[in-house]
Amino acid sequence: MARVAPVSYSLYCSFYRSLKMMCSPILRRDIKELKSPYAKYPLSAQTGRSMWVNPDGGRTAKGEPCFIAGQGKDQPMKEHYVYGAGSLGYGYYHLLTRDSHKILYVRLQSTTPFACCSCFNKEATRAIDEHDDVTRICYNRSVATIPDDIQAAKDAEAKARGTAKAVYNFTQNEQLVVNAIQTGVFIAHG
């Protein structure tokens, strides 16, 4: 019997809450690409998709290209694709590629819902919460090593920890240099 790695309670709660939010009619209405079965939440490696498809020459199981070059910033929507700037420039990126989720993440960041007095309005609060959840899911997918939402959350957390550690190490080194200089000055004047 295969042993499953433990998942923190907060990650599990976030995963379950996000599962409900991705099915939200409000978000699917606003972000039409999420209607595609390829964007269905949760993505799981257990469904047979164990790696992202490379947009450079890659094809889906149905033979569809994973990248179709586009011209300009605005193009009409194409089913199962997200239009935007990715690793190969502007074009349509299939939802089986990581680039499509990066594009969705950038788009979601620039379209945060505005809700006046959201603390008094349940619908406005819910819309903001749903938007935040979907934005987080798209970010997680954009940094995920495989198309699996639980692994994506772990990968995003690992990336955040790596960034935090790099910043911490840099500031610690900076402090060591400053202290060494101050000590040298103190000894020289001593």
JSON list of C-alpha atoms in Angstrom, two decimals:
[
{"chain": "A", "resi": 1, "resn": "MET", "atom": "CA", "xyz": [0.00, 0.00, 0.00]},
{"chain": "A", "resi": 2, "resn": "ALA", "atom": "CA", "xyz": [1.44, 3.35, -1.06]},
{"chain": "A", "resi": 3, "resn": "ARG", "atom": "CA", "xyz": [2.01, 5.84, 1.68]},
{"chain": "A", "resi": 4, "resn": "VAL", "atom": "CA", "xyz": [0.82, 9.39, 1.08]},
{"chain": "A", "resi": 5, "resn": "ALA", "atom": "CA", "xyz": [2.98, 12.23, 2.32]},
{"chain": "A", "resi": 6, "resn": "PRO", "atom": "CA", "xyz": [1.31, 14.17, 5.13]},
{"chain": "A", "resi": 7, "resn": "VAL", "atom": "CA", "xyz": [-0.32, 17.43, 4.15]},
{"chain": "A", "resi": 8, "resn": "SER", "atom": "CA", "xyz": [-0.63, 20.22, 6.67]},
{"chain": "A", "resi": 9, "resn": "TYR", "atom": "CA", "xyz": [-4.11, 20.96, 7.96]},
{"chain": "A", "resi": 10, "resn": "SER", "atom": "CA", "xyz": [-4.03, 24.54, 6.67]},
{"chain": "A", "resi": 11, "resn": "LEU", "atom": "CA", "xyz": [-2.99, 23.33, 3.19]},
{"chain": "A", "resi": 12, "resn": "TYR", "atom": "CA", "xyz": [-5.82, 20.78, 3.25]},
{"chain": "A", "resi": 13, "resn": "CYS", "atom": "CA", "xyz": [-8.38, 23.42, 4.32]},
{"chain": "A", "resi": 14, "resn": "SER", "atom": "CA", "xyz": [-7.14, 25.81, 1.66]},
{"chain": "A", "resi": 15, "resn": "PHE", "atom": "CA", "xyz": [-7.29, 23.02, -0.93]},
{"chain": "A", "resi": 16, "resn": "TYR", "atom": "CA", "xyz": [-10.87, 22.09, 0.02]},
{"chain": "A", "resi": 17, "resn": "ARG", "atom": "CA", "xyz": [-12.02, 25.71, 0.08]},
{"chain": "A", "resi": 18, "resn": "SER", "atom": "CA", "xyz": [-10.39, 26.35, -3.28]},
{"chain": "A", "resi": 19, "resn": "LEU", "atom": "CA", "xyz": [-12.08, 23.26, -4.69]},
{"chain": "A", "resi": 20, "resn": "LYS", "atom": "CA", "xyz": [-15.45, 24.79, -3.91]},
{"chain": "A", "resi": 21, "resn": "MET", "atom": "CA", "xyz": [-14.41, 28.19, -5.26]},
{"chain": "A", "resi": 22, "resn": "MET", "atom": "CA", "xyz": [-13.19, 26.93, -8.65]},
{"chain": "A", "resi": 23, "resn": "CYS", "atom": "CA", "xyz": [-16.69, 25.61, -9.27]},
{"chain": "A", "resi": 24, "resn": "SER", "atom": "CA", "xyz": [-18.14, 29.04, -8.57]},
{"chain": "A", "resi": 25, "resn": "PRO", "atom": "CA", "xyz": [-20.39, 30.35, -11.35]},
{"chain": "A", "resi": 26, "resn": "ILE", "atom": "CA", "xyz": [-19.17, 33.91, -10.68]},
{"chain": "A", "resi": 27, "resn": "LEU", "atom": "CA", "xyz": [-15.56, 33.05, -11.50]},
{"chain": "A", "resi": 28, "resn": "ARG", "atom": "CA", "xyz": [-16.37, 30.84, -14.44]},
{"chain": "A", "resi": 29, "resn": "ARG", "atom": "CA", "xyz": [-18.46, 33.68, -15.87]},
{"chain": "A", "resi": 30, "resn": "ASP", "atom": "CA", "xyz": [-15.66, 36.22, -15.45]},
{"chain": "A", "resi": 31, "resn": "ILE", "atom": "CA", "xyz": [-12.76, 33.97, -16.52]},
{"chain": "A", "resi": 32, "resn": "LYS", "atom": "CA", "xyz": [-14.06, 32.08, -19.52]},
{"chain": "A", "resi": 33, "resn": "GLU", "atom": "CA", "xyz": [-10.95, 29.92, -19.87]},
{"chain": "A", "resi": 34, "resn": "LEU", "atom": "CA", "xyz": [-11.84, 28.20, -16.58]},
{"chain": "A", "resi": 35, "resn": "LYS", "atom": "CA", "xyz": [-14.83, 26.56, -18.29]},
{"chain": "A", "resi": 36, "resn": "SER", "atom": "CA", "xyz": [-12.45, 24.23, -20.11]},
{"chain": "A", "resi": 37, "resn": "PRO", "atom": "CA", "xyz": [-12.17, 20.69, -18.73]},
{"chain": "A", "resi": 38, "resn": "TYR", "atom": "CA", "xyz": [-8.38, 21.18, -18.83]},
{"chain": "A", "resi": 39, "resn": "ALA", "atom": "CA", "xyz": [-8.70, 23.86, -16.13]},
{"chain": "A", "resi": 40, "resn": "LYS", "atom": "CA", "xyz": [-10.94, 21.73, -13.94]},
{"chain": "A", "resi": 41, "resn": "TYR", "atom": "CA", "xyz": [-10.02, 21.81, -10.28]},
{"chain": "A", "resi": 42, "resn": "PRO", "atom": "CA", "xyz": [-8.29, 19.91, -8.85]},
{"chain": "A", "resi": 43, "resn": "LEU", "atom": "CA", "xyz": [-5.56, 18.93, -11.26]},
{"chain": "A", "resi": 44, "resn": "SER", "atom": "CA", "xyz": [-4.16, 15.61, -10.18]},
{"chain": "A", "resi": 45, "resn": "ALA", "atom": "CA", "xyz": [-1.31, 13.43, -11.42]},
{"chain": "A", "resi": 46, "resn": "GLN", "atom": "CA", "xyz": [-3.56, 10.47, -10.68]},
{"chain": "A", "resi": 47, "resn": "THR", "atom": "CA", "xyz": [-5.66, 11.34, -13.74]},
{"chain": "A", "resi": 48, "resn": "GLY", "atom": "CA", "xyz": [-2.74, 10.36, -15.96]},
{"chain": "A", "resi": 49, "resn": "ARG", "atom": "CA", "xyz": [-1.21, 13.79, -16.61]},
{"chain": "A", "resi": 50, "resn": "SER", "atom": "CA", "xyz": [2.21, 13.51, -15.02]},
{"chain": "A", "resi": 51, "resn": "MET", "atom": "CA", "xyz": [3.94, 16.46, -16.73]},
{"chain": "A", "resi": 52, "resn": "TRP", "atom": "CA", "xyz": [3.24, 19.79, -18.39]},
{"chain": "A", "resi": 53, "resn": "VAL", "atom": "CA", "xyz": [3.24, 19.84, -22.17]},
{"chain": "A", "resi": 54, "resn": "ASN", "atom": "CA", "xyz": [5.99, 21.93, -23.77]},
{"chain": "A", "resi": 55, "resn": "PRO", "atom": "CA", "xyz": [4.47, 24.75, -25.83]},
{"chain": "A", "resi": 56, "resn": "ASP", "atom": "CA", "xyz": [7.43, 24.66, -28.23]},
{"chain": "A", "resi": 57, "resn": "GLY", "atom": "CA", "xyz": [6.28, 21.94, -30.64]},
{"chain": "A", "resi": 58, "resn": "GLY", "atom": "CA", "xyz": [4.23, 20.01, -28.08]},
{"chain": "A", "resi": 59, "resn": "ARG", "atom": "CA", "xyz": [0.84, 18.51, -28.91]},
{"chain": "A", "resi": 60, "resn": "THR", "atom": "CA", "xyz": [-2.08, 17.32, -26.82]},
{"chain": "A", "resi": 61, "resn": "ALA", "atom": "CA", "xyz": [-3.29, 13.72, -26.84]},
{"chain": "A", "resi": 62, "resn": "LYS", "atom": "CA", "xyz": [-5.89, 14.86, -29.39]},
{"chain": "A", "resi": 63, "resn": "GLY", "atom": "CA", "xyz": [-3.16, 16.26, -31.64]},
{"chain": "A", "resi": 64, "resn": "GLU", "atom": "CA", "xyz": [-3.87, 19.93, -30.93]},
{"chain": "A", "resi": 65, "resn": "PRO", "atom": "CA", "xyz": [-0.83, 22.23, -30.92]},
{"chain": "A", "resi": 66, "resn": "CYS", "atom": "CA", "xyz": [0.08, 23.57, -27.48]},
{"chain": "A", "resi": 67, "resn": "PHE", "atom": "CA", "xyz": [1.04, 26.97, -28.89]},
{"chain": "A", "resi": 68, "resn": "ILE", "atom": "CA", "xyz": [-0.50, 28.97, -31.72]},
{"chain": "A", "resi": 69, "resn": "ALA", "atom": "CA", "xyz": [1.33, 32.21, -32.52]},
{"chain": "A", "resi": 70, "resn": "GLY", "atom": "CA", "xyz": [-0.71, 35.37, -32.28]},
{"chain": "A", "resi": 71, "resn": "GLN", "atom": "CA", "xyz": [-0.34, 38.96, -33.31]},
{"chain": "A", "resi": 72, "resn": "GLY", "atom": "CA", "xyz": [-0.80, 41.83, -30.91]},
{"chain": "A", "resi": 73, "resn": "LYS", "atom": "CA", "xyz": [-2.11, 41.93, -27.39]},
{"chain": "A", "resi": 74, "resn": "ASP", "atom": "CA", "xyz": [-5.81, 41.31, -27.92]},
{"chain": "A", "resi": 75, "resn": "GLN", "atom": "CA", "xyz": [-7.24, 38.32, -29.74]},
{"chain": "A", "resi": 76, "resn": "PRO", "atom": "CA", "xyz": [-10.57, 36.49, -29.59]},
{"chain": "A", "resi": 77, "resn": "MET", "atom": "CA", "xyz": [-10.91, 33.60, -27.16]},
{"chain": "A", "resi": 78, "resn": "LYS", "atom": "CA", "xyz": [-10.16, 30.08, -28.38]},
{"chain": "A", "resi": 79, "resn": "GLU", "atom": "CA", "xyz": [-11.53, 27.04, -26.54]},
{"chain": "A", "resi": 80, "resn": "HIS", "atom": "CA", "xyz": [-8.97, 25.28, -24.27]},
{"chain": "A", "resi": 81, "resn": "TYR", "atom": "CA", "xyz": [-6.42, 28.07, -24.84]},
{"chain": "A", "resi": 82, "resn": "VAL", "atom": "CA", "xyz": [-5.34, 31.21, -23.03]},
{"chain": "A", "resi": 83, "resn": "TYR", "atom": "CA", "xyz": [-4.10, 34.15, -25.07]},
{"chain": "A", "resi": 84, "resn": "GLY", "atom": "CA", "xyz": [-1.23, 36.22, -23.81]},
{"chain": "A", "resi": 85, "resn": "ALA", "atom": "CA", "xyz": [2.54, 36.72, -23.56]},
{"chain": "A", "resi": 86, "resn": "GLY", "atom": "CA", "xyz": [4.33, 33.51, -22.63]},
{"chain": "A", "resi": 87, "resn": "SER", "atom": "CA", "xyz": [7.71, 31.89, -23.17]},
{"chain": "A", "resi": 88, "resn": "LEU", "atom": "CA", "xyz": [7.26, 31.93, -26.97]},
{"chain": "A", "resi": 89, "resn": "GLY", "atom": "CA", "xyz": [5.81, 35.45, -27.18]},
{"chain": "A", "resi": 90, "resn": "TYR", "atom": "CA", "xyz": [2.20, 36.43, -27.76]},
{"chain": "A", "resi": 91, "resn": "GLY", "atom": "CA", "xyz": [-0.07, 33.59, -28.72]},
{"chain": "A", "resi": 92, "resn": "TYR", "atom": "CA", "xyz": [-2.55, 30.97, -27.63]},
{"chain": "A", "resi": 93, "resn": "TYR", "atom": "CA", "xyz": [-1.17, 28.62, -24.96]},
{"chain": "A", "resi": 94, "resn": "HIS", "atom": "CA", "xyz": [-3.07, 25.40, -24.33]},
{"chain": "A", "resi": 95, "resn": "LEU", "atom": "CA", "xyz": [-4.25, 24.86, -20.75]},
{"chain": "A", "resi": 96, "resn": "LEU", "atom": "CA", "xyz": [-1.99, 21.78, -20.62]},
{"chain": "A", "resi": 97, "resn": "THR", "atom": "CA", "xyz": [1.00, 24.14, -20.55]},
{"chain": "A", "resi": 98, "resn": "ARG", "atom": "CA", "xyz": [2.35, 25.96, -17.52]},
{"chain": "A", "resi": 99, "resn": "ASP", "atom": "CA", "xyz": [2.51, 29.18, -19.58]},
{"chain": "A", "resi": 100, "resn": "SER", "atom": "CA", "xyz": [-1.29, 29.33, -19.78]},
{"chain": "A", "resi": 101, "resn": "HIS", "atom": "CA", "xyz": [-1.54, 29.45, -15.99]},
{"chain": "A", "resi": 102, "resn": "LYS", "atom": "CA", "xyz": [1.17, 32.13, -15.79]},
{"chain": "A", "resi": 103, "resn": "ILE", "atom": "CA", "xyz": [-0.88, 34.24, -18.21]},
{"chain": "A", "resi": 104, "resn": "LEU", "atom": "CA", "xyz": [-4.06, 33.68, -16.20]},
{"chain": "A", "resi": 105, "resn": "TYR", "atom": "CA", "xyz": [-2.21, 34.60, -12.99]},
{"chain": "A", "resi": 106, "resn": "VAL", "atom": "CA", "xyz": [-0.98, 37.90, -14.47]},
{"chain": "A", "resi": 107, "resn": "ARG", "atom": "CA", "xyz": [-4.46, 38.64, -15.81]},
{"chain": "A", "resi": 108, "resn": "LEU", "atom": "CA", "xyz": [-6.08, 37.88, -12.45]},
{"chain": "A", "resi": 109, "resn": "GLN", "atom": "CA", "xyz": [-3.61, 40.15, -10.64]},
{"chain": "A", "resi": 110, "resn": "SER", "atom": "CA", "xyz": [-4.59, 43.06, -12.85]},
{"chain": "A", "resi": 111, "resn": "THR", "atom": "CA", "xyz": [-8.35, 42.48, -12.48]},
{"chain": "A", "resi": 112, "resn": "THR", "atom": "CA", "xyz": [-8.84, 42.40, -8.73]},
{"chain": "A", "resi": 113, "resn": "PRO", "atom": "CA", "xyz": [-12.52, 42.96, -7.98]},
{"chain": "A", "resi": 114, "resn": "PHE", "atom": "CA", "xyz": [-13.39, 46.25, -6.35]},
{"chain": "A", "resi": 115, "resn": "ALA", "atom": "CA", "xyz": [-15.97, 46.04, -3.62]},
{"chain": "A", "resi": 116, "resn": "CYS", "atom": "CA", "xyz": [-17.04, 49.12, -1.73]},
{"chain": "A", "resi": 117, "resn": "CYS", "atom": "CA", "xyz": [-17.65, 48.35, 1.93]},
{"chain": "A", "resi": 118, "resn": "SER", "atom": "CA", "xyz": [-16.92, 44.66, 1.44]},
{"chain": "A", "resi": 119, "resn": "CYS", "atom": "CA", "xyz": [-16.82, 44.11, 5.20]},
{"chain": "A", "resi": 120, "resn": "PHE", "atom": "CA", "xyz": [-20.57, 44.81, 5.31]},
{"chain": "A", "resi": 121, "resn": "ASN", "atom": "CA", "xyz": [-21.52, 43.06, 2.08]},
{"chain": "A", "resi": 122, "resn": "LYS", "atom": "CA", "xyz": [-21.34, 39.25, 2.06]},
{"chain": "A", "resi": 123, "resn": "GLU", "atom": "CA", "xyz": [-21.53, 38.99, -1.73]},
{"chain": "A", "resi": 124, "resn": "ALA", "atom": "CA", "xyz": [-18.65, 41.44, -2.21]},
{"chain": "A", "resi": 125, "resn": "THR", "atom": "CA", "xyz": [-16.56, 39.65, 0.41]},
{"chain": "A", "resi": 126, "resn": "ARG", "atom": "CA", "xyz": [-17.26, 36.31, -1.26]},
{"chain": "A", "resi": 127, "resn": "ALA", "atom": "CA", "xyz": [-16.27, 37.70, -4.68]},
{"chain": "A", "resi": 128, "resn": "ILE", "atom": "CA", "xyz": [-12.95, 38.98, -3.30]},
{"chain": "A", "resi": 129, "resn": "ASP", "atom": "CA", "xyz": [-12.27, 35.68, -1.51]},
{"chain": "A", "resi": 130, "resn": "GLU", "atom": "CA", "xyz": [-13.04, 33.69, -4.66]},
{"chain": "A", "resi": 131, "resn": "HIS", "atom": "CA", "xyz": [-10.79, 35.92, -6.73]},
{"chain": "A", "resi": 132, "resn": "ASP", "atom": "CA", "xyz": [-7.94, 35.50, -4.25]},
{"chain": "A", "resi": 133, "resn": "ASP", "atom": "CA", "xyz": [-8.37, 31.72, -4.23]},
{"chain": "A", "resi": 134, "resn": "VAL", "atom": "CA", "xyz": [-8.35, 31.41, -8.01]},
{"chain": "A", "resi": 135, "resn": "THR", "atom": "CA", "xyz": [-5.38, 33.78, -8.25]},
{"chain": "A", "resi": 136, "resn": "ARG", "atom": "CA", "xyz": [-3.50, 31.59, -5.76]},
{"chain": "A", "resi": 137, "resn": "ILE", "atom": "CA", "xyz": [-4.38, 28.43, -7.67]},
{"chain": "A", "resi": 138, "resn": "CYS", "atom": "CA", "xyz": [-3.19, 29.92, -10.97]},
{"chain": "A", "resi": 139, "resn": "TYR", "atom": "CA", "xyz": [0.04, 31.07, -9.32]},
{"chain": "A", "resi": 140, "resn": "ASN", "atom": "CA", "xyz": [0.60, 27.64, -7.81]},
{"chain": "A", "resi": 141, "resn": "ARG", "atom": "CA", "xyz": [0.05, 26.01, -11.19]},
{"chain": "A", "resi": 142, "resn": "SER", "atom": "CA", "xyz": [2.40, 28.50, -12.85]},
{"chain": "A", "resi": 143, "resn": "VAL", "atom": "CA", "xyz": [5.31, 27.34, -10.64]},
{"chain": "A", "resi": 144, "resn": "ALA", "atom": "CA", "xyz": [4.30, 23.68, -10.32]},
{"chain": "A", "resi": 145, "resn": "THR", "atom": "CA", "xyz": [6.69, 20.97, -11.44]},
{"chain": "A", "resi": 146, "resn": "ILE", "atom": "CA", "xyz": [3.79, 18.72, -12.47]},
{"chain": "A", "resi": 147, "resn": "PRO", "atom": "CA", "xyz": [0.09, 19.38, -13.19]},
{"chain": "A", "resi": 148, "resn": "ASP", "atom": "CA", "xyz": [-1.13, 18.42, -9.72]},
{"chain": "A", "resi": 149, "resn": "ASP", "atom": "CA", "xyz": [-2.71, 21.04, -7.46]},
{"chain": "A", "resi": 150, "resn": "ILE", "atom": "CA", "xyz": [-1.50, 19.53, -4.18]},
{"chain": "A", "resi": 151, "resn": "GLN", "atom": "CA", "xyz": [2.06, 19.33, -5.51]},
{"chain": "A", "resi": 152, "resn": "ALA", "atom": "CA", "xyz": [1.64, 22.84, -6.96]},
{"chain": "A", "resi": 153, "resn": "ALA", "atom": "CA", "xyz": [0.84, 24.22, -3.49]},
{"chain": "A", "resi": 154, "resn": "LYS", "atom": "CA", "xyz": [3.94, 22.48, -2.11]},
{"chain": "A", "resi": 155, "resn": "ASP", "atom": "CA", "xyz": [6.10, 23.83, -4.96]},
{"chain": "A", "resi": 156, "resn": "ALA", "atom": "CA", "xyz": [4.82, 27.38, -4.41]},
{"chain": "A", "resi": 157, "resn": "GLU", "atom": "CA", "xyz": [5.57, 27.10, -0.69]},
{"chain": "A", "resi": 158, "resn": "ALA", "atom": "CA", "xyz": [9.06, 25.76, -1.42]},
{"chain": "A", "resi": 159, "resn": "LYS", "atom": "CA", "xyz": [9.70, 28.65, -3.82]},
{"chain": "A", "resi": 160, "resn": "ALA", "atom": "CA", "xyz": [8.55, 31.15, -1.19]},
{"chain": "A", "resi": 161, "resn": "ARG", "atom": "CA", "xyz": [10.79, 29.53, 1.42]},
{"chain": "A", "resi": 162, "resn": "GLY", "atom": "CA", "xyz": [13.75, 29.65, -0.98]},
{"chain": "A", "resi": 163, "resn": "THR", "atom": "CA", "xyz": [13.16, 33.33, -1.68]},
{"chain": "A", "resi": 164, "resn": "ALA", "atom": "CA", "xyz": [12.84, 34.11, 2.02]},
{"chain": "A", "resi": 165, "resn": "LYS", "atom": "CA", "xyz": [16.04, 32.19, 2.80]},
{"chain": "A", "resi": 166, "resn": "ALA", "atom": "CA", "xyz": [17.96, 33.96, 0.02]},
{"chain": "A", "resi": 167, "resn": "VAL", "atom": "CA", "xyz": [16.83, 37.37, 1.30]},
{"chain": "A", "resi": 168, "resn": "TYR", "atom": "CA", "xyz": [17.66, 36.38, 4.89]},
{"chain": "A", "resi": 169, "resn": "ASN", "atom": "CA", "xyz": [21.14, 35.14, 3.91]},
{"chain": "A", "resi": 170, "resn": "PHE", "atom": "CA", "xyz": [21.82, 38.32, 1.94]},
{"chain": "A", "resi": 171, "resn": "THR", "atom": "CA", "xyz": [20.81, 40.59, 4.82]},
{"chain": "A", "resi": 172, "resn": "GLN", "atom": "CA", "xyz": [22.82, 38.50, 7.27]},
{"chain": "A", "resi": 173, "resn": "ASN", "atom": "CA", "xyz": [25.92, 38.80, 5.05]},
{"chain": "A", "resi": 174, "resn": "GLU", "atom": "CA", "xyz": [25.30, 42.52, 4.77]},
{"chain": "A", "resi": 175, "resn": "GLN", "atom": "CA", "xyz": [25.18, 42.82, 8.56]},
{"chain": "A", "resi": 176, "resn": "LEU", "atom": "CA", "xyz": [28.41, 40.83, 8.93]},
{"chain": "A", "resi": 177, "resn": "VAL", "atom": "CA", "xyz": [30.22, 43.16, 6.52]},
{"chain": "A", "resi": 178, "resn": "VAL", "atom": "CA", "xyz": [28.90, 46.29, 8.28]},
{"chain": "A", "resi": 179, "resn": "ASN", "atom": "CA", "xyz": [29.88, 44.89, 11.69]},
{"chain": "A", "resi": 180, "resn": "ALA", "atom": "CA", "xyz": [33.34, 43.96, 10.43]},
{"chain": "A", "resi": 181, "resn": "ILE", "atom": "CA", "xyz": [33.85, 47.49, 9.10]},
{"chain": "A", "resi": 182, "resn": "GLN", "atom": "CA", "xyz": [32.60, 49.03, 12.35]},
{"chain": "A", "resi": 183, "resn": "THR", "atom": "CA", "xyz": [34.88, 46.76, 14.37]},
{"chain": "A", "resi": 184, "resn": "GLY", "atom": "CA", "xyz": [37.85, 47.67, 12.16]},
{"chain": "A", "resi": 185, "resn": "VAL", "atom": "CA", "xyz": [37.12, 51.38, 12.54]},
{"chain": "A", "resi": 186, "resn": "PHE", "atom": "CA", "xyz": [36.75, 50.98, 16.31]},
{"chain": "A", "resi": 187, "resn": "ILE", "atom": "CA", "xyz": [40.05, 49.11, 16.60]},
{"chain": "A", "resi": 188, "resn": "ALA", "atom": "CA", "xyz": [41.85, 51.63, 14.36]},
{"chain": "A", "resi": 189, "resn": "HIS", "atom": "CA", "xyz": [40.65, 54.54, 16.50]},
{"chain": "A", "resi": 190, "resn": "GLY", "atom": "CA", "xyz": [41.01, 52.56, 19.71]}
]
